[in-house]
Amino acid sequence: MNTTTPTRLVPAGKVPLAVHILAAGIFAMVTSEFAVAGLMPQLAEGLGTGIEQIGYLVTVFAVAMTVGGPVLTLSLLRIPPRNALLTIIAVFLVGNVAAALATSYAVMVAARVVSGTASQAFFGIAVSLSARLVDERMRGRANGVAMNGLMLGTLLGLPLATFVGDRLGWRAAFWTISLLTVAAAVLTLAFVRNPAEPTGAAGPGAPAEAPRSIRDELAVLRRPQFRLALVSSTLIIGATFSAFSFFTPILTEVTGFSAGLVPLLLLAYGAATLVGNMVVARLADRHTVSTLLTGTGLNVVFLTGLALFTDVPPLALVFVLGIGLVGVTMNPAMAVRVQRAGGTTPLVNTVHASFITLGVILGSALGSALIPAHGLRAPIVLGIALAVLALPAILPALTSAYLRGGHRGQVRTGEGDGSEERTGAAGAR
């Protein structure tokens, strides 16, 4: 098997099998991320600690993703993407095996740090590779396919870990995740190839796809449009998770649904995210900014409806499903905006993933802080505020036809904003 043969771009209209394989890897990573939430009582008993200490494992994982992910990605920049992915999978496997064998809380903390760091690096490089394996006009759809791993992980990862943990113990849950990781490694080895080197076909003025040095990679972080994209992604995800993190107590204690019905409601929410992800993936390439503005605006409407009618079960359910349709499902459009503003390189996409994780931390942490004084509706109101703040961070992208929909108009060199575009004359040259 020739491991150095590059993959040619897949014709427009088709997403290569390799992108679906990358989605499977993301599914394994997300399942590990959510595992602790479903295993808290068993972990507390097995490690001889309290539920609150186990809760910190969720925070540790998220912080490791936010900080450690970009650092690990930076250390792998000179390695071909496929090899980098296999290296990250090996690191992730070590983290989950260590979790399965952990005999103390300290060992589990270390295992979660390793797993979280690897998870974020894998996500960033996988999204980067997905975009580079297809024609530029197909990036939104490819991002959407890769994001299906995130959506399915959100939908099925927690129930899977909880099911295995309840029946076979929490160690078995981490062994199951380890088996999923090995399967992802085998599939990556068999079906994923490195992309062909960029030939400049995208035309002058397009963001660099493969910077020649780490300095070039880091220079992207100074582009104003790239920074705005990071801010808007953080706020969009923060708005969604400020409500999503507390759906269970909101739906039971305020709305009045029975505890036994909530898993089915969350399953319906997960199904809504899958549908929304597919729709946004179709729109993300040609209508990037308008999709972000429309989706975020609708999220303001649905969050407001949930805040006002939390105690009316039928309406609350409609608004919860609406949040599922337009919340985290903005990911493909957010990724396309970031890739146009900063390029498709692994560091760009890993940094973006870290800011998305920062949004999760922001929404859930601030929501938790508001509940004691203001009740369970407070996180929803926080979500409204964050979504409203996201809109002005999206609006500046309307000034660029390239950021709006991939159209190349005038070249604006030297601005460093990542929105460079071609004139007809430049294109002819």
CSV table of C-alpha atoms in Angstrom, one decimal:
chain,number,residue,atom,x,y,z
A,1,MET,CA,0.0,0.0,0.0
A,2,ASN,CA,1.5,3.3,-1.1
A,3,THR,CA,1.0,5.7,1.8
A,4,THR,CA,2.4,8.7,0.0
A,5,THR,CA,0.1,8.7,-3.0
A,6,PRO,CA,-1.9,11.9,-2.9
A,7,THR,CA,-5.7,11.9,-3.4
A,8,ARG,CA,-7.0,13.8,-6.4
A,9,LEU,CA,-9.8,16.2,-5.9
A,10,VAL,CA,-13.2,14.5,-6.2
A,11,PRO,CA,-15.5,15.8,-9.0
A,12,ALA,CA,-18.0,18.5,-8.0
A,13,GLY,CA,-21.2,16.9,-6.5
A,14,LYS,CA,-19.4,14.0,-4.8
A,15,VAL,CA,-18.0,13.8,-1.3
A,16,PRO,CA,-15.2,11.2,-1.1
A,17,LEU,CA,-15.3,8.1,1.1
A,18,ALA,CA,-12.3,9.5,3.0
A,19,VAL,CA,-14.5,12.3,4.4
A,20,HIS,CA,-17.0,9.8,5.7
A,21,ILE,CA,-14.1,7.9,7.4
A,22,LEU,CA,-13.0,11.2,9.0
A,23,ALA,CA,-16.5,11.6,10.3
A,24,ALA,CA,-16.3,8.2,11.9
A,25,GLY,CA,-13.1,9.3,13.7
A,26,ILE,CA,-14.8,12.4,15.0
A,27,PHE,CA,-17.7,10.2,16.2
A,28,ALA,CA,-15.2,8.2,18.4
A,29,MET,CA,-13.7,11.4,19.8
A,30,VAL,CA,-17.1,13.0,20.6
A,31,THR,CA,-18.3,9.8,22.2
A,32,SER,CA,-15.3,9.9,24.6
A,33,GLU,CA,-16.0,13.6,25.3
A,34,PHE,CA,-19.6,12.9,26.5
A,35,ALA,CA,-18.8,9.6,28.2
A,36,VAL,CA,-18.1,11.1,31.6
A,37,ALA,CA,-21.5,12.9,31.7
A,38,GLY,CA,-23.3,9.5,31.5
A,39,LEU,CA,-21.0,7.7,33.9
A,40,MET,CA,-20.8,10.1,36.8
A,41,PRO,CA,-22.2,7.9,39.6
A,42,GLN,CA,-20.2,4.8,38.5
A,43,LEU,CA,-17.0,6.9,38.2
A,44,ALA,CA,-17.5,8.5,41.6
A,45,GLU,CA,-17.9,5.1,43.2
A,46,GLY,CA,-15.1,3.5,41.3
A,47,LEU,CA,-12.5,6.2,41.9
A,48,GLY,CA,-13.6,6.9,45.5
A,49,THR,CA,-14.6,10.5,45.0
A,50,GLY,CA,-17.7,12.7,44.8
A,51,ILE,CA,-19.9,13.6,41.8
A,52,GLU,CA,-18.6,17.2,41.9
A,53,GLN,CA,-15.0,16.0,41.3
A,54,ILE,CA,-16.2,13.8,38.4
A,55,GLY,CA,-17.9,16.9,37.0
A,56,TYR,CA,-14.5,18.6,36.9
A,57,LEU,CA,-13.4,15.9,34.4
A,58,VAL,CA,-15.7,17.4,31.9
A,59,THR,CA,-14.1,20.8,32.4
A,60,VAL,CA,-10.6,19.3,32.2
A,61,PHE,CA,-11.4,17.7,28.9
A,62,ALA,CA,-12.8,20.9,27.5
A,63,VAL,CA,-9.8,23.0,28.7
A,64,ALA,CA,-7.4,20.4,27.2
A,65,MET,CA,-9.2,20.7,23.9
A,66,THR,CA,-9.1,24.5,23.9
A,67,VAL,CA,-5.4,24.8,24.9
A,68,GLY,CA,-3.8,21.5,24.1
A,69,GLY,CA,-5.4,20.9,20.7
A,70,PRO,CA,-3.7,23.8,18.8
A,71,VAL,CA,-0.4,23.0,20.5
A,72,LEU,CA,-0.5,19.4,19.3
A,73,THR,CA,-1.5,20.5,15.9
A,74,LEU,CA,1.3,23.0,15.7
A,75,SER,CA,3.8,20.2,16.6
A,76,LEU,CA,2.5,18.1,13.7
A,77,LEU,CA,2.4,20.8,11.0
A,78,ARG,CA,5.3,19.3,9.0
A,79,ILE,CA,3.8,15.8,9.0
A,80,PRO,CA,1.5,14.8,6.1
A,81,PRO,CA,-2.2,15.1,7.2
A,82,ARG,CA,-2.9,11.4,7.1
A,83,ASN,CA,0.2,10.6,9.2
A,84,ALA,CA,-0.7,13.3,11.6
A,85,LEU,CA,-4.2,11.9,12.0
A,86,LEU,CA,-2.8,8.4,12.7
A,87,THR,CA,-0.4,9.9,15.3
A,88,ILE,CA,-3.3,11.7,17.0
A,89,ILE,CA,-5.4,8.6,17.0
A,90,ALA,CA,-2.6,6.7,18.7
A,91,VAL,CA,-2.4,9.5,21.4
A,92,PHE,CA,-6.1,9.4,21.8
A,93,LEU,CA,-6.1,5.6,22.2
A,94,VAL,CA,-3.4,5.9,25.0
A,95,GLY,CA,-5.7,8.4,26.8
A,96,ASN,CA,-8.7,6.1,26.7
A,97,VAL,CA,-6.8,3.0,27.6
A,98,ALA,CA,-5.4,4.9,30.6
A,99,ALA,CA,-8.9,5.9,31.5
A,100,ALA,CA,-10.1,2.3,31.3
A,101,LEU,CA,-7.3,1.2,33.6
A,102,ALA,CA,-7.4,4.2,36.0
A,103,THR,CA,-7.2,3.3,39.6
A,104,SER,CA,-7.2,6.8,41.0
A,105,TYR,CA,-8.7,10.2,40.3
A,106,ALA,CA,-5.4,11.7,39.4
A,107,VAL,CA,-4.8,9.1,36.7
A,108,MET,CA,-8.2,9.7,35.3
A,109,VAL,CA,-7.5,13.5,35.1
A,110,ALA,CA,-4.3,12.9,33.2
A,111,ALA,CA,-6.1,10.5,30.9
A,112,ARG,CA,-8.8,13.1,30.1
A,113,VAL,CA,-6.1,15.7,29.4
A,114,VAL,CA,-4.5,13.4,26.9
A,115,SER,CA,-7.8,12.5,25.3
A,116,GLY,CA,-9.0,16.1,25.1
A,117,THR,CA,-5.8,17.4,23.5
A,118,ALA,CA,-5.9,14.6,20.9
A,119,SER,CA,-9.6,15.0,20.2
A,120,GLN,CA,-9.3,18.7,19.3
A,121,ALA,CA,-6.3,18.2,17.1
A,122,PHE,CA,-8.0,15.4,15.3
A,123,PHE,CA,-11.1,17.5,14.7
A,124,GLY,CA,-9.1,20.4,13.3
A,125,ILE,CA,-7.0,18.3,11.0
A,126,ALA,CA,-9.9,16.2,9.9
A,127,VAL,CA,-12.0,19.3,8.9
A,128,SER,CA,-9.0,20.8,7.2
A,129,LEU,CA,-8.4,17.6,5.2
A,130,SER,CA,-12.1,17.3,4.3
A,131,ALA,CA,-12.0,20.7,2.8
A,132,ARG,CA,-8.8,20.0,0.9
A,133,LEU,CA,-10.0,16.7,-0.6
A,134,VAL,CA,-12.8,18.4,-2.6
A,135,ASP,CA,-13.3,21.2,-5.1
A,136,GLU,CA,-13.5,24.6,-3.3
A,137,ARG,CA,-17.2,24.9,-4.3
A,138,MET,CA,-17.8,21.7,-2.3
A,139,ARG,CA,-16.2,22.6,1.0
A,140,GLY,CA,-19.5,23.3,2.8
A,141,ARG,CA,-20.9,19.9,1.9
A,142,ALA,CA,-17.6,18.1,2.8
A,143,ASN,CA,-17.5,20.0,6.1
A,144,GLY,CA,-21.2,19.0,6.7
A,145,VAL,CA,-20.3,15.3,6.1
A,146,ALA,CA,-17.4,15.5,8.6
A,147,MET,CA,-19.7,17.3,11.1
A,148,ASN,CA,-22.1,14.4,10.9
A,149,GLY,CA,-19.6,12.7,13.2
A,150,LEU,CA,-20.1,15.5,15.7
A,151,MET,CA,-23.9,15.4,15.3
A,152,LEU,CA,-24.1,11.6,15.6
A,153,GLY,CA,-21.6,11.7,18.5
A,154,THR,CA,-23.9,14.2,20.3
A,155,LEU,CA,-27.0,12.1,19.4
A,156,LEU,CA,-25.6,8.6,20.1
A,157,GLY,CA,-22.3,9.0,22.0
A,158,LEU,CA,-23.8,9.7,25.4
A,159,PRO,CA,-26.5,7.0,25.2
A,160,LEU,CA,-23.9,4.4,24.0
A,161,ALA,CA,-21.4,5.2,26.8
A,162,THR,CA,-24.2,5.2,29.4
A,163,PHE,CA,-25.7,1.9,28.1
A,164,VAL,CA,-22.4,0.1,28.2
A,165,GLY,CA,-21.4,1.6,31.5
A,166,ASP,CA,-24.8,0.6,33.2
A,167,ARG,CA,-24.5,-3.0,32.1
A,168,LEU,CA,-20.8,-3.7,32.1
A,169,GLY,CA,-19.2,-1.0,34.2
A,170,TRP,CA,-17.5,2.3,33.4
A,171,ARG,CA,-14.3,0.6,32.4
A,172,ALA,CA,-16.1,-1.3,29.7
A,173,ALA,CA,-17.4,2.1,28.3
A,174,PHE,CA,-13.8,3.3,27.9
A,175,TRP,CA,-12.7,0.0,26.4
A,176,THR,CA,-15.6,0.3,23.9
A,177,ILE,CA,-14.4,3.8,22.9
A,178,SER,CA,-10.9,2.3,22.6
A,179,LEU,CA,-12.3,-0.3,20.1
A,180,LEU,CA,-14.0,2.5,18.2
A,181,THR,CA,-10.7,4.3,18.1
A,182,VAL,CA,-8.9,1.3,16.7
A,183,ALA,CA,-11.6,0.9,14.0
A,184,ALA,CA,-11.1,4.6,13.1
A,185,ALA,CA,-7.4,4.0,12.8
A,186,VAL,CA,-7.8,0.9,10.5
A,187,LEU,CA,-10.3,2.8,8.3
A,188,THR,CA,-8.0,5.8,8.1
A,189,LEU,CA,-5.1,3.7,7.2
A,190,ALA,CA,-7.1,1.9,4.5
A,191,PHE,CA,-9.1,4.7,2.9
A,192,VAL,CA,-7.6,8.2,3.7
A,193,ARG,CA,-4.8,9.6,1.6
A,194,ASN,CA,-3.0,12.9,1.7
A,195,PRO,CA,-4.4,15.7,-0.6
A,196,ALA,CA,-2.5,16.7,-3.7
A,197,GLU,CA,-0.3,19.7,-3.2
A,198,PRO,CA,-2.1,23.0,-4.2
A,199,THR,CA,-1.3,24.2,-7.7
A,200,GLY,CA,-2.6,27.7,-7.5
A,201,ALA,CA,-5.7,26.8,-9.5
A,202,ALA,CA,-7.7,28.7,-7.0
A,203,GLY,CA,-6.3,31.8,-8.5
A,204,PRO,CA,-4.3,34.7,-7.1
A,205,GLY,CA,-5.6,36.4,-4.0
A,206,ALA,CA,-7.1,33.2,-2.4
A,207,PRO,CA,-6.1,32.5,1.1
A,208,ALA,CA,-3.0,30.3,1.2
A,209,GLU,CA,-3.9,26.6,1.5
A,210,ALA,CA,-0.5,25.4,2.6
A,211,PRO,CA,1.7,28.0,4.2
A,212,ARG,CA,5.4,27.2,3.9
A,213,SER,CA,6.4,27.9,7.5
A,214,ILE,CA,5.0,28.0,11.0
A,215,ARG,CA,5.4,31.8,10.8
A,216,ASP,CA,3.0,31.8,7.8
A,217,GLU,CA,0.5,29.7,9.8
A,218,LEU,CA,0.6,32.1,12.8
A,219,ALA,CA,0.4,35.2,10.6
A,220,VAL,CA,-3.2,34.1,9.6
A,221,LEU,CA,-4.3,34.7,13.2
A,222,ARG,CA,-3.8,38.5,12.7
A,223,ARG,CA,-6.3,38.8,9.8
A,224,PRO,CA,-9.3,40.9,11.0
A,225,GLN,CA,-11.9,38.8,9.1
A,226,PHE,CA,-10.5,35.6,10.5
A,227,ARG,CA,-10.7,37.0,14.1
A,228,LEU,CA,-14.3,38.1,13.5
A,229,ALA,CA,-15.1,34.6,12.3
A,230,LEU,CA,-13.6,33.1,15.5
A,231,VAL,CA,-15.6,35.6,17.6
A,232,SER,CA,-18.9,34.8,15.9
A,233,SER,CA,-18.4,31.1,16.1
A,234,THR,CA,-17.7,31.3,19.8
A,235,LEU,CA,-20.9,33.3,20.4
A,236,ILE,CA,-23.1,31.2,18.1
A,237,ILE,CA,-22.0,28.0,19.9
A,238,GLY,CA,-22.1,29.7,23.3
A,239,ALA,CA,-25.7,30.8,22.7
A,240,THR,CA,-26.8,27.3,21.9
A,241,PHE,CA,-25.0,25.5,24.7
A,242,SER,CA,-26.1,28.0,27.3
A,243,ALA,CA,-29.6,26.5,26.8
A,244,PHE,CA,-28.7,23.0,25.7
A,245,SER,CA,-26.5,22.3,28.8
A,246,PHE,CA,-29.6,22.7,31.0
A,247,PHE,CA,-32.3,21.2,28.8
A,248,THR,CA,-32.9,18.3,31.2
A,249,PRO,CA,-33.6,20.4,34.4
A,250,ILE,CA,-35.5,23.0,32.3
A,251,LEU,CA,-37.7,20.4,30.6
A,252,THR,CA,-38.4,18.6,33.9
A,253,GLU,CA,-38.5,21.3,36.5
A,254,VAL,CA,-40.0,24.2,34.5
A,255,THR,CA,-41.8,22.7,31.5
A,256,GLY,CA,-43.1,19.7,33.5
A,257,PHE,CA,-42.1,16.8,31.3
A,258,SER,CA,-41.4,13.5,33.1
A,259,ALA,CA,-37.8,12.4,33.6
A,260,GLY,CA,-38.5,9.3,31.6
A,261,LEU,CA,-39.6,11.3,28.6
A,262,VAL,CA,-36.6,13.6,28.5
A,263,PRO,CA,-34.2,11.1,26.8
A,264,LEU,CA,-36.8,10.8,23.9
A,265,LEU,CA,-37.0,14.6,23.7
A,266,LEU,CA,-33.2,14.9,23.6
A,267,LEU,CA,-33.2,12.2,20.9
A,268,ALA,CA,-35.6,14.3,18.9
A,269,TYR,CA,-33.4,17.3,19.4
A,270,GLY,CA,-30.4,15.3,18.1
A,271,ALA,CA,-32.4,14.3,15.1
A,272,ALA,CA,-33.2,18.0,14.4
A,273,THR,CA,-29.4,18.8,14.6
A,274,LEU,CA,-28.8,16.1,11.9
A,275,VAL,CA,-31.4,17.6,9.6
A,276,GLY,CA,-30.2,21.1,10.2
A,277,ASN,CA,-26.6,20.1,9.6
A,278,MET,CA,-27.5,18.6,6.2
A,279,VAL,CA,-29.4,21.7,5.1
A,280,VAL,CA,-26.7,24.1,6.2
A,281,ALA,CA,-24.1,22.0,4.5
A,282,ARG,CA,-26.0,22.4,1.2
A,283,LEU,CA,-26.2,26.2,1.7
A,284,ALA,CA,-22.8,26.9,3.2
A,285,ASP,CA,-20.8,27.2,-0.1
A,286,ARG,CA,-23.0,29.6,-2.1
A,287,HIS,CA,-24.7,31.5,0.8
A,288,THR,CA,-22.2,31.4,3.6
A,289,VAL,CA,-22.9,34.7,5.4
A,290,SER,CA,-26.6,34.8,4.7
A,291,THR,CA,-26.9,31.3,6.1
A,292,LEU,CA,-25.1,32.4,9.3
A,293,LEU,CA,-27.2,35.5,9.7
A,294,THR,CA,-30.5,33.7,9.0
A,295,GLY,CA,-29.6,30.8,11.3
A,296,THR,CA,-28.4,33.0,14.1
A,297,GLY,CA,-31.4,35.2,13.8
A,298,LEU,CA,-33.7,32.3,14.0
A,299,ASN,CA,-31.8,31.0,17.0
A,300,VAL,CA,-32.6,34.3,18.7
A,301,VAL,CA,-36.3,33.8,17.9
A,302,PHE,CA,-36.3,30.2,19.1
A,303,LEU,CA,-34.4,31.0,22.3
A,304,THR,CA,-36.7,33.9,23.0
A,305,GLY,CA,-39.7,31.7,22.5
A,306,LEU,CA,-38.3,29.1,24.8
A,307,ALA,CA,-37.6,31.7,27.5
A,308,LEU,CA,-41.2,33.1,27.2
A,309,PHE,CA,-43.1,29.8,27.0
A,310,THR,CA,-40.9,27.4,29.0
A,311,ASP,CA,-43.9,26.4,31.0
A,312,VAL,CA,-46.1,25.5,28.0
A,313,PRO,CA,-45.0,22.0,27.0
A,314,PRO,CA,-46.1,21.9,23.3
A,315,LEU,CA,-44.5,25.3,22.6
A,316,ALA,CA,-41.4,24.6,24.6
A,317,LEU,CA,-40.9,21.4,22.6
A,318,VAL,CA,-41.2,23.3,19.3
A,319,PHE,CA,-38.7,25.9,20.3
A,320,VAL,CA,-36.2,23.2,21.6
A,321,LEU,CA,-36.4,21.5,18.2
A,322,GLY,CA,-36.0,24.9,16.5
A,323,ILE,CA,-32.8,25.4,18.5
A,324,GLY,CA,-31.6,22.0,17.3
A,325,LEU,CA,-32.2,23.0,13.7
A,326,VAL,CA,-30.3,26.3,13.8
A,327,GLY,CA,-27.8,26.1,16.7
A,328,VAL,CA,-24.7,23.8,16.4
A,329,THR,CA,-25.8,23.1,12.9
A,330,MET,CA,-24.2,26.4,11.8
A,331,ASN,CA,-20.9,24.5,12.0
A,332,PRO,CA,-20.5,23.9,8.2
A,333,ALA,CA,-21.1,27.5,7.4
A,334,MET,CA,-18.8,28.7,10.2
A,335,ALA,CA,-16.1,26.4,8.9
A,336,VAL,CA,-16.4,27.7,5.3
A,337,ARG,CA,-16.2,31.3,6.5
A,338,VAL,CA,-13.1,30.5,8.6
A,339,GLN,CA,-11.5,28.6,5.7
A,340,ARG,CA,-12.1,31.5,3.3
A,341,ALA,CA,-10.8,34.1,5.8
A,342,GLY,CA,-7.8,32.0,6.9
A,343,GLY,CA,-7.3,29.0,4.6
A,344,THR,CA,-7.8,25.3,5.0
A,345,THR,CA,-4.6,24.5,6.9
A,346,PRO,CA,-4.8,22.3,10.1
A,347,LEU,CA,-3.8,25.0,12.5
A,348,VAL,CA,-6.6,27.4,11.2
A,349,ASN,CA,-9.2,24.7,11.7
A,350,THR,CA,-7.9,23.5,15.0
A,351,VAL,CA,-7.8,27.1,16.4
A,352,HIS,CA,-11.4,27.5,15.1
A,353,ALA,CA,-12.4,24.3,16.9
A,354,SER,CA,-10.8,25.6,20.1
A,355,PHE,CA,-12.9,28.8,19.9
A,356,ILE,CA,-16.0,26.6,19.4
A,357,THR,CA,-15.1,24.7,22.5
A,358,LEU,CA,-14.6,28.0,24.3
A,359,GLY,CA,-18.2,28.8,23.3
A,360,VAL,CA,-19.3,25.6,25.0
A,361,ILE,CA,-17.4,26.5,28.1
A,362,LEU,CA,-18.7,30.1,28.0
A,363,GLY,CA,-22.3,29.2,27.6
A,364,SER,CA,-22.3,26.4,30.2
A,365,ALA,CA,-20.2,28.1,32.8
A,366,LEU,CA,-22.0,31.5,32.7
A,367,GLY,CA,-25.3,29.6,32.6
A,368,SER,CA,-24.4,27.7,35.7
A,369,ALA,CA,-23.4,30.9,37.5
A,370,LEU,CA,-26.7,32.6,36.7
A,371,ILE,CA,-29.0,29.8,37.9
A,372,PRO,CA,-28.7,30.2,41.7
A,373,ALA,CA,-29.8,33.8,41.6
A,374,HIS,CA,-32.1,33.9,38.6
A,375,GLY,CA,-33.4,30.4,38.0
A,376,LEU,CA,-33.4,28.0,35.1
A,377,ARG,CA,-34.7,30.5,32.6
A,378,ALA,CA,-31.5,32.6,33.0
A,379,PRO,CA,-29.3,30.5,30.8
A,380,ILE,CA,-31.8,30.8,28.0
A,381,VAL,CA,-31.8,34.6,28.3
A,382,LEU,CA,-28.0,34.4,28.3
A,383,GLY,CA,-28.2,32.4,25.0
A,384,ILE,CA,-30.4,35.2,23.5
A,385,ALA,CA,-27.8,37.8,24.5
A,386,LEU,CA,-24.9,35.8,23.0
A,387,ALA,CA,-26.8,35.1,19.8
A,388,VAL,CA,-27.6,38.8,19.4
A,389,LEU,CA,-23.9,39.7,20.0
A,390,ALA,CA,-22.9,37.2,17.3
A,391,LEU,CA,-24.8,39.1,14.6
A,392,PRO,CA,-22.5,42.2,14.4
A,393,ALA,CA,-19.5,39.8,14.3
A,394,ILE,CA,-21.0,38.2,11.2
A,395,LEU,CA,-22.1,41.4,9.4
A,396,PRO,CA,-18.6,42.6,8.3
A,397,ALA,CA,-18.3,39.5,6.1
A,398,LEU,CA,-21.1,40.9,3.9
A,399,THR,CA,-18.5,43.4,2.5
A,400,SER,CA,-16.7,40.6,0.7
A,401,ALA,CA,-18.2,38.6,-2.2
A,402,TYR,CA,-15.7,35.9,-1.6
A,403,LEU,CA,-16.7,35.5,2.1
A,404,ARG,CA,-20.4,35.8,1.2
A,405,GLY,CA,-20.4,33.0,-1.4
A,406,GLY,CA,-17.0,32.2,-2.8
A,407,HIS,CA,-17.3,34.7,-5.6
A,408,ARG,CA,-14.0,36.4,-6.6
A,409,GLY,CA,-14.3,40.1,-7.5
A,410,GLN,CA,-11.7,42.7,-6.8
A,411,VAL,CA,-8.3,42.0,-5.4
A,412,ARG,CA,-7.6,43.9,-2.2
A,413,THR,CA,-4.0,43.0,-1.5
A,414,GLY,CA,-2.0,44.0,1.6
A,415,GLU,CA,-5.0,44.3,3.8
A,416,GLY,CA,-4.4,40.9,5.4
A,417,ASP,CA,-8.1,40.4,6.1
A,418,GLY,CA,-8.4,37.1,4.3
A,419,SER,CA,-11.1,38.3,2.0
A,420,GLU,CA,-8.9,38.7,-1.1
A,421,GLU,CA,-10.7,38.4,-4.4
A,422,ARG,CA,-9.8,38.6,-8.1
A,423,THR,CA,-10.7,41.1,-10.7
A,424,GLY,CA,-11.5,39.9,-14.2
A,425,ALA,CA,-8.1,41.2,-15.3
A,426,ALA,CA,-6.2,39.5,-12.5
A,427,GLY,CA,-8.1,36.3,-13.3
A,428,ALA,CA,-7.1,36.5,-16.9
A,429,ARG,CA,-3.5,37.0,-16.0
